[in-house]
DNA sequence: ATGTCC
């Protein structure tokens, strides 16, 4: 599906679909224009996709505030494109599961260490990766190591990462360095189906599949030494661990359950939409509130999931290196979610307003001073974690004041350019693993199929994505990491 | 992303 509509260049990093564009559903008008963050190099892959039409569709949501926006890693998704950001009004707006995604609170967590590749026995990477693979259930349909009762999973949904820490998965001080401190307080168990609870109970503490991973990385470049230092990143060669996973089958079930309800709500509240996948409900309707409070349960599940995985990552390092993880200073740098809707305050046309901000494949990028940022980082902006593909590089960025123009949002990762099916036809998993081995990256995939699907050539150039986010000023480059070892789900 | 159609 190629985009043939207007895409006007605004500046070096922004393109606009003007509000007089009439989309496929030409009886509906855009309420505002749509803004896509891209440069000349990126724009061809943006146009070669259904995503611009989806970005235009976002502008037709009732109660949208400001422009509909898409980050540079934009690509086709359910309803919203992945990379989509839209804010809606707290009185007249809507909440849409298609603006959050199926993997609610899919996110990234970064652990630092005091280890450096310089004085590190390189084949230890191999051993730690294999140990992590053993200790963290991964792959399609991966099941939890522990069996939770229904009342325990309910505690998880209420408490998020706090449940993990209270049950000896991690340290008390971990909590402070998680977005929302790892728990949304509006979680409402009455909005969760038994089916979702059962799926959740069997999967808590698992990595999942696809682009979910555990990576051991080294610091390759430090752009902002002072900010990096605040985040605990001090030296070239310093070893860190990046974790990327979400709410597994639980979030998927929550999204599915509530999409069914909101599909009906669209008719009930006489909402006109250009695409059924944008199913939504007024923010103050029972259906809208229930979705928002169910989404919080799934977000809490994901934070607890990442918390348990952090614990097993620390244990894996301890077993191989025979050192205590506290002595290795394996503290959390930060944890971000990139599939979520949040009630936040933003300045709109000079006025402070509360808004529901949908971020779907987009990361919060709050600049200096925001109360939501832990005190330790508040004067430099929040850490923003951007994973690349398994053969290239990943980034630690800092949130900026300028990101207020995107309601405090930036990109979330590389973004696919080749579908999974196409990738499997194009590459052999064994060869991909070998090629990466020759580059000094040890990959332990759950299957060779996933290794082919996740081949670096399936993704956009992460450097191009990050350079656009940096160039546009909606986040700034702090550290670049290179992978040394990968567990792929 | 997802027990990739209960």
Short mmCIF file of C-alpha atoms (C1' of nucleotides) in Angstrom, two decimals:
data_model
loop_
_atom_site.label_atom_id
_atom_site.label_comp_id
_atom_site.label_asym_id
_atom_site.label_seq_id
_atom_site.Cartn_x
_atom_site.Cartn_y
_atom_site.Cartn_z
CA UNK A 1 0.00 0.00 0.00
CA UNK A 2 1.69 3.13 -1.19
CA UNK A 3 0.80 6.64 -0.03
CA UNK A 4 -0.26 8.93 -2.87
CA UNK A 5 -1.70 11.75 -0.78
CA UNK A 6 -0.05 15.05 0.11
CA UNK A 7 2.94 15.06 2.42
CA UNK A 8 4.29 18.60 2.60
CA UNK A 9 7.75 19.27 3.88
CA UNK A 10 7.59 21.68 6.84
CA UNK A 11 11.29 21.65 7.75
CA UNK A 12 14.26 19.30 7.71
CA UNK A 13 12.57 16.87 10.13
CA UNK A 14 8.82 17.35 9.68
CA UNK A 15 6.25 16.54 7.02
CA UNK A 16 2.57 17.43 7.16
CA UNK A 17 -0.64 15.97 5.80
CA UNK A 18 -2.79 19.13 5.53
CA UNK A 19 -6.24 19.10 7.14
CA UNK A 20 -8.00 19.51 3.78
CA UNK A 21 -6.86 16.04 2.66
CA UNK A 22 -9.79 13.71 2.05
CA UNK A 23 -8.86 10.14 2.83
CA UNK A 24 -10.33 6.87 1.71
CA UNK A 25 -13.43 7.61 3.77
CA UNK A 26 -13.93 10.96 2.08
CA UNK A 27 -17.20 11.72 3.88
CA UNK A 28 -15.18 12.37 7.05
CA UNK A 29 -13.11 15.49 7.50
CA UNK A 30 -9.78 15.77 9.23
CA UNK A 31 -10.23 17.91 12.36
CA UNK A 32 -6.59 18.99 12.31
CA UNK A 33 -3.45 18.33 10.31
CA UNK A 34 -1.18 15.32 10.78
CA UNK A 35 2.54 15.69 11.42
CA UNK A 36 5.10 13.03 10.59
CA UNK A 37 8.66 13.33 11.92
CA UNK A 38 10.97 12.21 9.12
CA UNK A 39 13.80 13.44 6.94
CA UNK A 40 14.42 13.07 3.21
CA UNK A 41 16.13 9.72 3.72
CA UNK A 42 13.31 8.31 5.87
CA UNK A 43 10.35 9.66 3.95
CA UNK A 44 10.46 7.08 1.15
CA UNK A 45 9.93 4.18 3.58
CA UNK A 46 7.18 6.20 5.28
CA UNK A 47 5.34 6.67 1.96
CA UNK A 48 5.74 3.02 1.09
CA UNK A 49 3.23 2.03 3.76
CA UNK A 50 -0.37 2.47 4.94
CA UNK A 51 0.91 4.43 7.95
CA UNK A 52 0.35 7.99 6.55
CA UNK A 53 -3.32 7.16 5.86
CA UNK A 54 -3.56 5.89 9.45
CA UNK A 55 -1.97 9.10 10.74
CA UNK A 56 -4.55 11.13 8.80
CA UNK A 57 -7.28 8.90 10.29
CA UNK A 58 -6.10 9.72 13.81
CA UNK A 59 -7.07 13.36 13.26
CA UNK A 60 -10.72 12.28 12.95
CA UNK A 61 -10.92 11.06 16.56
CA UNK A 62 -13.50 13.01 18.59
CA UNK A 63 -11.91 15.55 20.93
CA UNK A 64 -8.39 15.35 19.50
CA UNK A 65 -6.20 18.18 20.84
CA UNK A 66 -3.43 19.61 18.69
CA UNK A 67 -2.15 17.64 15.75
CA UNK A 68 -2.06 13.89 15.18
CA UNK A 69 1.60 12.95 15.16
CA UNK A 70 3.83 10.10 14.07
CA UNK A 71 7.40 9.48 15.16
CA UNK A 72 10.19 8.65 12.63
CA UNK A 73 9.88 4.89 13.24
CA UNK A 74 6.26 4.99 12.01
CA UNK A 75 4.86 1.89 10.32
CA UNK A 76 1.52 0.17 9.77
CA UNK A 77 -0.38 -0.92 12.88
CA UNK A 78 -3.88 -1.76 14.17
CA UNK A 79 -5.87 1.50 13.98
CA UNK A 80 -3.08 3.93 14.85
CA UNK A 81 0.23 3.44 13.08
CA UNK A 82 3.02 2.21 15.32
CA UNK A 83 4.78 5.44 16.19
CA UNK A 84 1.49 7.32 16.57
CA UNK A 85 0.87 9.99 19.23
CA UNK A 86 -2.50 11.64 19.84
CA UNK A 87 -3.85 13.65 22.75
CA UNK A 88 -7.56 13.88 23.53
CA UNK A 89 -9.57 16.27 25.66
CA UNK A 90 -10.60 15.20 29.21
CA UNK A 91 -14.21 16.30 28.60
CA UNK A 92 -14.96 15.62 24.94
CA UNK A 93 -12.20 13.23 23.94
CA UNK A 94 -12.09 9.46 23.48
CA UNK A 95 -9.86 6.59 24.52
CA UNK A 96 -8.93 4.06 21.85
CA UNK A 97 -7.23 0.68 22.36
CA UNK A 98 -5.91 0.99 18.80
CA UNK A 99 -3.98 4.03 20.07
CA UNK A 100 -2.21 1.92 22.68
CA UNK A 101 -1.65 -1.42 20.96
CA UNK A 102 -2.18 -5.05 21.84
CA UNK A 103 1.00 -5.33 23.87
CA UNK A 104 -0.04 -2.83 26.56
CA UNK A 105 3.03 -1.33 28.29
CA UNK A 106 5.48 -2.98 26.01
CA UNK A 107 8.61 -1.26 27.21
CA UNK A 108 12.33 -1.16 27.81
CA UNK A 109 14.40 -1.36 30.96
CA UNK A 110 18.11 -0.66 31.24
CA UNK A 111 20.43 -2.07 33.92
CA UNK A 112 23.93 -0.76 34.36
CA UNK A 113 26.99 -2.57 35.75
CA UNK A 114 30.45 -1.54 36.90
CA UNK A 115 31.97 -4.05 34.46
CA UNK A 116 33.95 -3.00 31.41
CA UNK A 117 34.70 -5.07 28.29
CA UNK A 118 38.33 -3.97 28.60
CA UNK A 119 38.91 -6.18 31.60
CA UNK A 120 36.21 -8.71 30.93
CA UNK A 121 36.72 -12.30 29.88
CA UNK A 122 34.87 -12.16 26.56
CA UNK A 123 33.56 -15.75 26.52
CA UNK A 124 31.81 -14.94 29.80
CA UNK A 125 29.28 -13.08 27.62
CA UNK A 126 28.46 -16.39 25.98
CA UNK A 127 27.99 -18.08 29.35
CA UNK A 128 25.85 -15.30 30.84
CA UNK A 129 23.61 -15.20 27.76
CA UNK A 130 23.06 -18.96 27.96
CA UNK A 131 22.39 -18.65 31.70
CA UNK A 132 19.83 -15.88 31.09
CA UNK A 133 18.21 -17.98 28.37
CA UNK A 134 17.89 -20.78 30.92
CA UNK A 135 16.55 -18.53 33.70
CA UNK A 136 14.05 -16.41 31.75
CA UNK A 137 11.32 -18.35 29.92
CA UNK A 138 11.30 -17.12 26.32
CA UNK A 139 9.79 -17.82 22.94
CA UNK A 140 6.31 -18.15 21.53
CA UNK A 141 3.79 -19.06 24.23
CA UNK A 142 6.47 -19.12 26.91
CA UNK A 143 5.13 -20.14 30.29
CA UNK A 144 5.96 -18.84 33.75
CA UNK A 145 8.30 -20.68 36.12
CA UNK A 146 5.97 -20.04 39.03
CA UNK A 147 2.29 -20.85 39.21
CA UNK A 148 0.22 -17.98 40.59
CA UNK A 149 -3.19 -18.34 42.20
CA UNK A 150 -5.99 -16.09 40.97
CA UNK A 151 -5.72 -13.91 44.08
CA UNK A 152 -1.96 -13.56 43.58
CA UNK A 153 -2.34 -12.45 39.97
CA UNK A 154 -4.93 -9.92 41.16
CA UNK A 155 -2.31 -8.53 43.56
CA UNK A 156 0.12 -8.25 40.63
CA UNK A 157 -2.46 -6.31 38.58
CA UNK A 158 -3.04 -3.91 41.48
CA UNK A 159 0.56 -3.45 42.55
CA UNK A 160 2.70 -3.75 39.41
CA UNK A 161 6.45 -3.79 40.05
CA UNK A 162 5.80 -3.34 43.78
CA UNK A 163 4.47 -6.90 43.90
CA UNK A 164 7.75 -8.07 42.41
CA UNK A 165 9.91 -6.22 44.93
CA UNK A 166 7.70 -7.30 47.86
CA UNK A 167 8.15 -10.90 46.73
CA UNK A 168 11.94 -10.64 46.56
CA UNK A 169 12.26 -9.99 42.84
CA UNK A 170 14.66 -7.08 42.98
CA UNK A 171 15.57 -4.26 45.32
CA UNK A 172 13.51 -1.55 47.06
CA UNK A 173 15.43 1.19 45.26
CA UNK A 174 14.49 -0.26 41.83
CA UNK A 175 10.99 1.22 42.10
CA UNK A 176 12.11 4.84 42.01
CA UNK A 177 13.66 4.38 38.55
CA UNK A 178 10.58 3.06 36.76
CA UNK A 179 8.12 5.19 34.81
CA UNK A 180 5.14 5.75 37.19
CA UNK A 181 7.24 3.91 39.78
CA UNK A 182 6.00 0.73 38.12
CA UNK A 183 2.33 1.07 39.11
CA UNK A 184 -0.76 2.87 37.80
CA UNK A 185 -3.17 3.36 40.70
CA UNK A 186 -6.35 3.30 38.60
CA UNK A 187 -6.11 -0.47 37.98
CA UNK A 188 -9.63 -1.87 38.38
CA UNK A 189 -9.96 -5.66 38.65
CA UNK A 190 -13.66 -5.62 37.84
CA UNK A 191 -12.76 -4.74 34.23
CA UNK A 192 -10.63 -7.86 33.73
CA UNK A 193 -12.05 -11.13 32.35
CA UNK A 194 -11.33 -14.47 33.99
CA UNK A 195 -9.77 -15.55 30.72
CA UNK A 196 -7.29 -12.68 30.89
CA UNK A 197 -6.46 -13.49 34.52
CA UNK A 198 -5.79 -17.12 33.65
CA UNK A 199 -3.57 -16.20 30.70
CA UNK A 200 -1.72 -13.75 32.93
CA UNK A 201 -1.24 -16.22 35.78
CA UNK A 202 0.50 -18.70 33.51
CA UNK A 203 2.79 -16.15 31.83
CA UNK A 204 4.01 -13.73 34.50
CA UNK A 205 7.80 -13.67 34.38
CA UNK A 206 8.39 -14.56 30.73
CA UNK A 207 10.03 -12.75 27.84
CA UNK A 208 7.72 -13.68 24.97
CA UNK A 209 8.62 -13.70 21.30
CA UNK A 210 9.29 -11.52 18.28
CA UNK A 211 11.34 -8.42 18.95
CA UNK A 212 11.36 -9.00 22.70
CA UNK A 213 14.88 -9.58 23.95
CA UNK A 214 17.54 -9.49 26.65
CA UNK A 215 20.79 -7.92 25.49
CA UNK A 216 24.20 -7.44 27.02
CA UNK A 217 25.57 -4.25 25.45
CA UNK A 218 28.66 -2.10 25.77
CA UNK A 219 28.87 1.68 25.82
CA UNK A 220 30.25 2.69 22.41
CA UNK A 221 29.87 6.47 22.46
CA UNK A 222 28.97 9.11 25.02
CA UNK A 223 27.47 12.29 23.53
CA UNK A 224 26.58 14.09 26.77
CA UNK A 225 29.02 13.07 29.52
CA UNK A 226 27.32 15.09 32.28
CA UNK A 227 23.87 13.68 31.62
CA UNK A 228 25.27 10.17 31.10
CA UNK A 229 27.03 10.44 34.44
CA UNK A 230 23.74 11.30 36.16
CA UNK A 231 22.25 8.16 34.60
CA UNK A 232 25.22 6.13 35.92
CA UNK A 233 26.87 5.66 32.52
CA UNK A 234 30.51 6.63 33.03
CA UNK A 235 32.90 4.90 30.65
CA UNK A 236 33.31 3.69 27.08
CA UNK A 237 33.15 -0.10 27.22
CA UNK A 238 30.90 -0.15 30.31
CA UNK A 239 28.59 -3.16 30.22
CA UNK A 240 24.81 -2.69 30.47
CA UNK A 241 21.79 -4.97 30.08
CA UNK A 242 18.72 -3.97 28.08
CA UNK A 243 15.37 -5.72 28.56
CA UNK A 244 12.52 -5.36 26.07
CA UNK A 245 9.18 -7.03 26.80
CA UNK A 246 5.59 -6.25 27.70
CA UNK A 247 2.36 -7.67 29.11
CA UNK A 248 2.38 -10.93 27.09
CA UNK A 249 -0.93 -12.72 26.52
CA UNK A 250 -2.51 -10.79 29.40
CA UNK A 251 -2.30 -7.40 27.67
CA UNK A 252 -3.38 -8.99 24.41
CA UNK A 253 -6.49 -10.45 26.07
CA UNK A 254 -7.34 -7.14 27.80
CA UNK A 255 -7.07 -5.33 24.47
CA UNK A 256 -9.19 -7.96 22.68
CA UNK A 257 -11.88 -7.97 25.42
CA UNK A 258 -12.25 -4.19 25.46
CA UNK A 259 -12.08 -3.75 21.68
CA UNK A 260 -15.22 -5.86 21.54
CA UNK A 261 -16.96 -3.55 24.01
CA UNK A 262 -15.74 -0.35 22.35
CA UNK A 263 -16.82 -1.57 18.95
CA UNK A 264 -20.38 -1.49 20.35
CA UNK A 265 -19.73 1.82 22.12
CA UNK A 266 -18.94 3.49 18.78
CA UNK A 267 -22.55 2.81 17.73
CA UNK A 268 -24.03 3.59 21.15
CA UNK A 269 -22.42 7.04 21.27
CA UNK A 270 -22.89 7.74 17.53
CA UNK A 271 -19.18 8.18 16.84
CA UNK A 272 -18.11 8.45 13.19
CA UNK A 273 -14.77 6.86 12.39
CA UNK A 274 -12.79 6.39 9.18
CA UNK A 275 -11.61 2.95 10.29
CA UNK A 276 -13.32 0.39 12.53
CA UNK A 277 -9.93 -0.37 14.07
CA UNK A 278 -10.06 3.06 15.73
CA UNK A 279 -12.89 1.77 17.98
CA UNK A 280 -13.07 4.10 20.98
CA UNK A 281 -15.37 5.46 23.67
CA UNK A 282 -15.80 8.88 25.27
CA UNK A 283 -13.27 9.33 28.08
CA UNK A 284 -16.04 9.80 30.65
CA UNK A 285 -18.28 6.94 29.46
CA UNK A 286 -18.36 3.71 31.44
CA UNK A 287 -16.81 1.90 28.45
CA UNK A 288 -13.97 4.44 28.16
CA UNK A 289 -13.26 4.46 31.90
CA UNK A 290 -13.33 0.66 32.05
CA UNK A 291 -10.84 0.38 29.19
CA UNK A 292 -8.53 2.93 30.83
CA UNK A 293 -8.63 1.07 34.16
CA UNK A 294 -8.16 -2.33 32.49
CA UNK A 295 -5.21 -0.91 30.54
CA UNK A 296 -3.68 0.08 33.90
CA UNK A 297 -3.92 -3.56 35.06
CA UNK A 298 -2.02 -4.66 31.94
CA UNK A 299 0.55 -1.90 32.41
CA UNK A 300 1.09 -3.10 35.97
CA UNK A 301 1.45 -6.69 34.74
CA UNK A 302 4.19 -5.59 32.33
CA UNK A 303 6.11 -3.67 35.00
CA UNK A 304 5.99 -6.69 37.30
CA UNK A 305 7.06 -8.91 34.39
CA UNK A 306 10.14 -6.76 33.72
CA UNK A 307 10.84 -6.64 37.47
CA UNK A 308 10.98 -10.42 37.73
CA UNK A 309 13.18 -10.64 34.65
CA UNK A 310 15.58 -8.08 36.17
CA UNK A 311 15.90 -10.35 39.19
CA UNK A 312 16.77 -13.36 37.02
CA UNK A 313 19.23 -11.29 34.96
CA UNK A 314 21.02 -10.32 38.18
CA UNK A 315 21.01 -13.96 39.30
CA UNK A 316 22.47 -15.04 35.95
CA UNK A 317 25.38 -12.59 36.30
CA UNK A 318 25.91 -13.77 39.88
CA UNK A 319 26.04 -17.44 38.94
CA UNK A 320 28.54 -17.01 36.12
CA UNK A 321 30.74 -14.29 37.62
CA UNK A 322 30.45 -15.57 41.22
CA UNK A 323 29.93 -12.01 42.38
CA UNK A 324 27.06 -10.32 44.16
CA UNK A 325 24.89 -8.19 41.82
CA UNK A 326 24.98 -5.33 44.36
CA UNK A 327 28.77 -5.39 44.15
CA UNK A 328 28.42 -5.38 40.35
CA UNK A 329 26.25 -2.24 40.82
CA UNK A 330 23.48 -3.68 38.68
CA UNK A 331 21.11 -0.79 39.34
CA UNK A 332 18.22 0.17 37.08
CA UNK A 333 18.95 3.22 34.94
CA UNK A 334 15.30 3.54 33.97
CA UNK A 335 12.22 1.77 32.62
CA UNK A 336 9.99 3.25 29.90
CA UNK A 337 6.72 2.14 28.36
CA UNK A 338 6.10 2.74 24.68
CA UNK A 339 2.51 1.41 24.33
CA UNK A 340 0.21 3.27 26.68
CA UNK A 341 -2.34 6.05 27.23
CA UNK A 342 -1.70 8.47 30.10
CA UNK A 343 -3.55 11.29 31.81
CA UNK A 344 -0.99 14.11 31.79
CA UNK A 345 -0.65 17.87 32.01
CA UNK A 346 0.63 19.76 28.99
CA UNK A 347 0.79 23.35 27.86
CA UNK A 348 -1.50 23.85 24.87
CA UNK A 349 -1.50 27.29 23.24
CA UNK A 350 -0.05 28.75 26.44
CA UNK A 351 -2.60 27.11 28.74
CA UNK A 352 -1.94 24.21 31.12
CA UNK A 353 -4.39 21.40 30.35
CA UNK A 354 -5.01 17.82 31.39
CA UNK A 355 -5.05 15.47 28.40
CA UNK A 356 -5.17 11.79 27.62
CA UNK A 357 -2.00 11.12 25.62
CA UNK A 358 -1.96 7.95 23.51
CA UNK A 359 1.56 6.69 22.78
CA UNK A 360 1.64 3.69 20.49
CA UNK A 361 5.21 2.79 19.66
CA UNK A 362 6.28 6.12 21.10
CA UNK A 363 8.25 6.86 24.27
CA UNK A 364 7.60 9.53 26.88
CA UNK A 365 10.31 12.17 26.59
CA UNK A 366 9.75 14.58 29.48
CA UNK A 367 12.28 17.39 29.73
CA UNK A 368 13.96 18.92 32.77
CA UNK A 369 11.78 19.90 35.71
CA UNK A 370 8.79 17.57 35.28
CA UNK A 371 7.56 16.11 38.55
CA UNK A 372 7.19 12.65 37.01
CA UNK A 373 10.99 12.33 36.69
CA UNK A 374 12.94 10.87 39.65
CA UNK A 375 14.76 13.59 41.61
CA UNK A 376 18.16 12.18 40.65
CA UNK A 377 17.46 12.95 36.97
CA UNK A 378 14.97 15.81 37.20
CA UNK A 379 17.32 18.62 36.17
CA UNK A 380 18.50 16.84 33.01
CA UNK A 381 15.26 15.29 31.74
CA UNK A 382 14.10 11.69 31.83
CA UNK A 383 16.11 8.82 30.35
CA UNK A 384 14.61 7.57 27.05
CA UNK A 385 15.52 4.02 26.02
CA UNK A 386 15.60 3.23 22.30
CA UNK A 387 16.44 -0.33 21.26
CA UNK A 388 17.76 -0.95 17.76
CA UNK A 389 17.85 -4.28 15.95
CA UNK A 390 20.03 -7.08 17.36
CA UNK A 391 22.96 -6.46 15.03
CA UNK A 392 23.28 -2.70 15.13
CA UNK A 393 23.04 -0.42 18.14
CA UNK A 394 20.74 1.02 20.79
CA UNK A 395 20.47 4.45 22.39
CA UNK A 396 19.96 6.20 25.68
CA UNK A 397 18.44 9.62 25.02
CA UNK A 398 17.27 12.39 27.34
CA UNK A 399 13.83 14.00 27.27
CA UNK A 400 13.69 17.66 26.26
CA UNK A 401 11.59 20.74 26.82
CA UNK A 402 11.04 20.94 23.06
CA UNK A 403 9.26 17.56 23.21
CA UNK A 404 6.30 19.53 24.58
CA UNK A 405 5.38 19.93 20.87
CA UNK A 406 4.79 16.14 20.74
CA UNK A 407 3.05 16.09 24.16
CA UNK A 408 6.33 14.86 25.63
CA UNK A 409 6.94 12.02 23.17
CA UNK A 410 9.67 10.66 20.93
CA UNK A 411 10.47 7.54 18.88
CA UNK A 412 10.61 4.00 20.34
CA UNK A 413 12.91 1.88 18.16
CA UNK A 414 13.98 0.95 14.69
CA UNK A 415 10.60 -0.05 13.24
CA UNK A 416 10.20 -2.85 10.71
CA UNK A 417 10.62 -2.30 6.98
CA UNK A 418 10.19 -5.96 5.98
CA UNK A 419 7.35 -8.14 7.27
CA UNK A 420 8.05 -11.24 9.33
CA UNK A 421 6.87 -13.52 6.51
CA UNK A 422 9.04 -11.76 3.96
CA UNK A 423 12.04 -11.93 6.32
CA UNK A 424 11.63 -15.69 6.77
CA UNK A 425 11.63 -16.12 2.97
CA UNK A 426 14.64 -13.86 2.57
CA UNK A 427 17.04 -15.12 5.27
CA UNK A 428 18.04 -18.33 7.03
CA UNK A 429 18.16 -18.04 10.81
CA UNK A 430 21.35 -20.11 11.09
CA UNK A 431 23.14 -17.75 8.69
CA UNK A 432 21.96 -14.66 10.55
CA UNK A 433 23.28 -16.09 13.83
CA UNK A 434 26.61 -16.90 12.16
CA UNK A 435 26.94 -13.48 10.54
CA UNK A 436 26.37 -11.81 13.89
CA UNK A 437 28.84 -14.16 15.56
CA UNK A 438 31.47 -12.97 13.07
CA UNK A 439 30.62 -9.40 14.10
CA UNK A 440 31.27 -10.34 17.74
CA UNK A 441 27.61 -10.62 18.74
CA UNK A 442 26.54 -13.89 20.34
CA UNK A 443 22.84 -14.60 19.67
CA UNK A 444 20.86 -17.26 21.51
CA UNK A 445 17.45 -17.34 19.78
CA UNK A 446 14.46 -19.36 20.98
CA UNK A 447 14.15 -20.55 17.34
CA UNK A 448 15.99 -20.02 14.06
CA UNK A 449 12.74 -18.72 12.66
CA UNK A 450 12.80 -15.77 15.05
CA UNK A 451 16.47 -15.17 14.16
CA UNK A 452 15.44 -14.79 10.49
CA UNK A 453 12.42 -12.63 11.34
CA UNK A 454 14.59 -10.36 13.44
CA UNK A 455 17.47 -10.12 10.95
CA UNK A 456 18.99 -6.62 11.07
CA UNK A 457 17.92 -6.10 7.44
CA UNK A 458 14.25 -6.32 8.50
CA UNK A 459 14.52 -3.01 10.32
CA UNK A 460 14.94 0.65 9.55
CA UNK A 461 18.32 2.16 10.27
CA UNK A 462 18.12 3.00 13.99
CA UNK A 463 20.71 5.74 13.51
CA UNK A 464 18.45 7.48 11.01
CA UNK A 465 15.48 7.22 13.41
CA UNK A 466 17.44 8.59 16.37
CA UNK A 467 19.07 11.35 14.31
CA UNK A 468 15.62 12.60 13.30
CA UNK A 469 14.36 12.55 16.92
CA UNK A 470 17.56 14.34 17.97
CA UNK A 471 17.56 16.76 15.04
CA UNK A 472 13.92 17.67 15.62
CA UNK A 473 14.80 18.24 19.29
CA UNK A 474 12.13 15.93 20.74
CA UNK A 475 14.88 14.05 22.63
CA UNK A 476 18.66 14.26 22.63
CA UNK A 477 21.41 11.71 22.22
CA UNK A 478 23.26 10.79 25.41
CA UNK A 479 24.78 7.31 24.92
CA UNK A 480 25.12 4.79 22.07
CA UNK A 481 25.39 1.08 22.87
CA UNK A 482 26.56 -1.90 20.79
CA UNK A 483 25.21 -5.41 21.46
CA UNK A 484 27.59 -8.14 22.66
CA UNK A 485 25.09 -10.89 23.42
CA UNK A 486 21.39 -11.41 22.72
CA UNK A 487 18.60 -13.63 24.04
CA UNK A 488 15.78 -13.55 21.46
CA UNK A 489 12.33 -14.82 22.38
"C1'" DA B 1 2.96 -8.23 19.56
"C1'" DT B 2 -0.43 -12.66 20.21
"C1'" DG B 3 -2.05 -20.20 22.83
"C1'" DT B 4 -0.77 -15.69 14.70
"C1'" DC B 5 -9.03 -18.53 14.03
"C1'" DC B 6 -12.25 -21.50 20.42
#
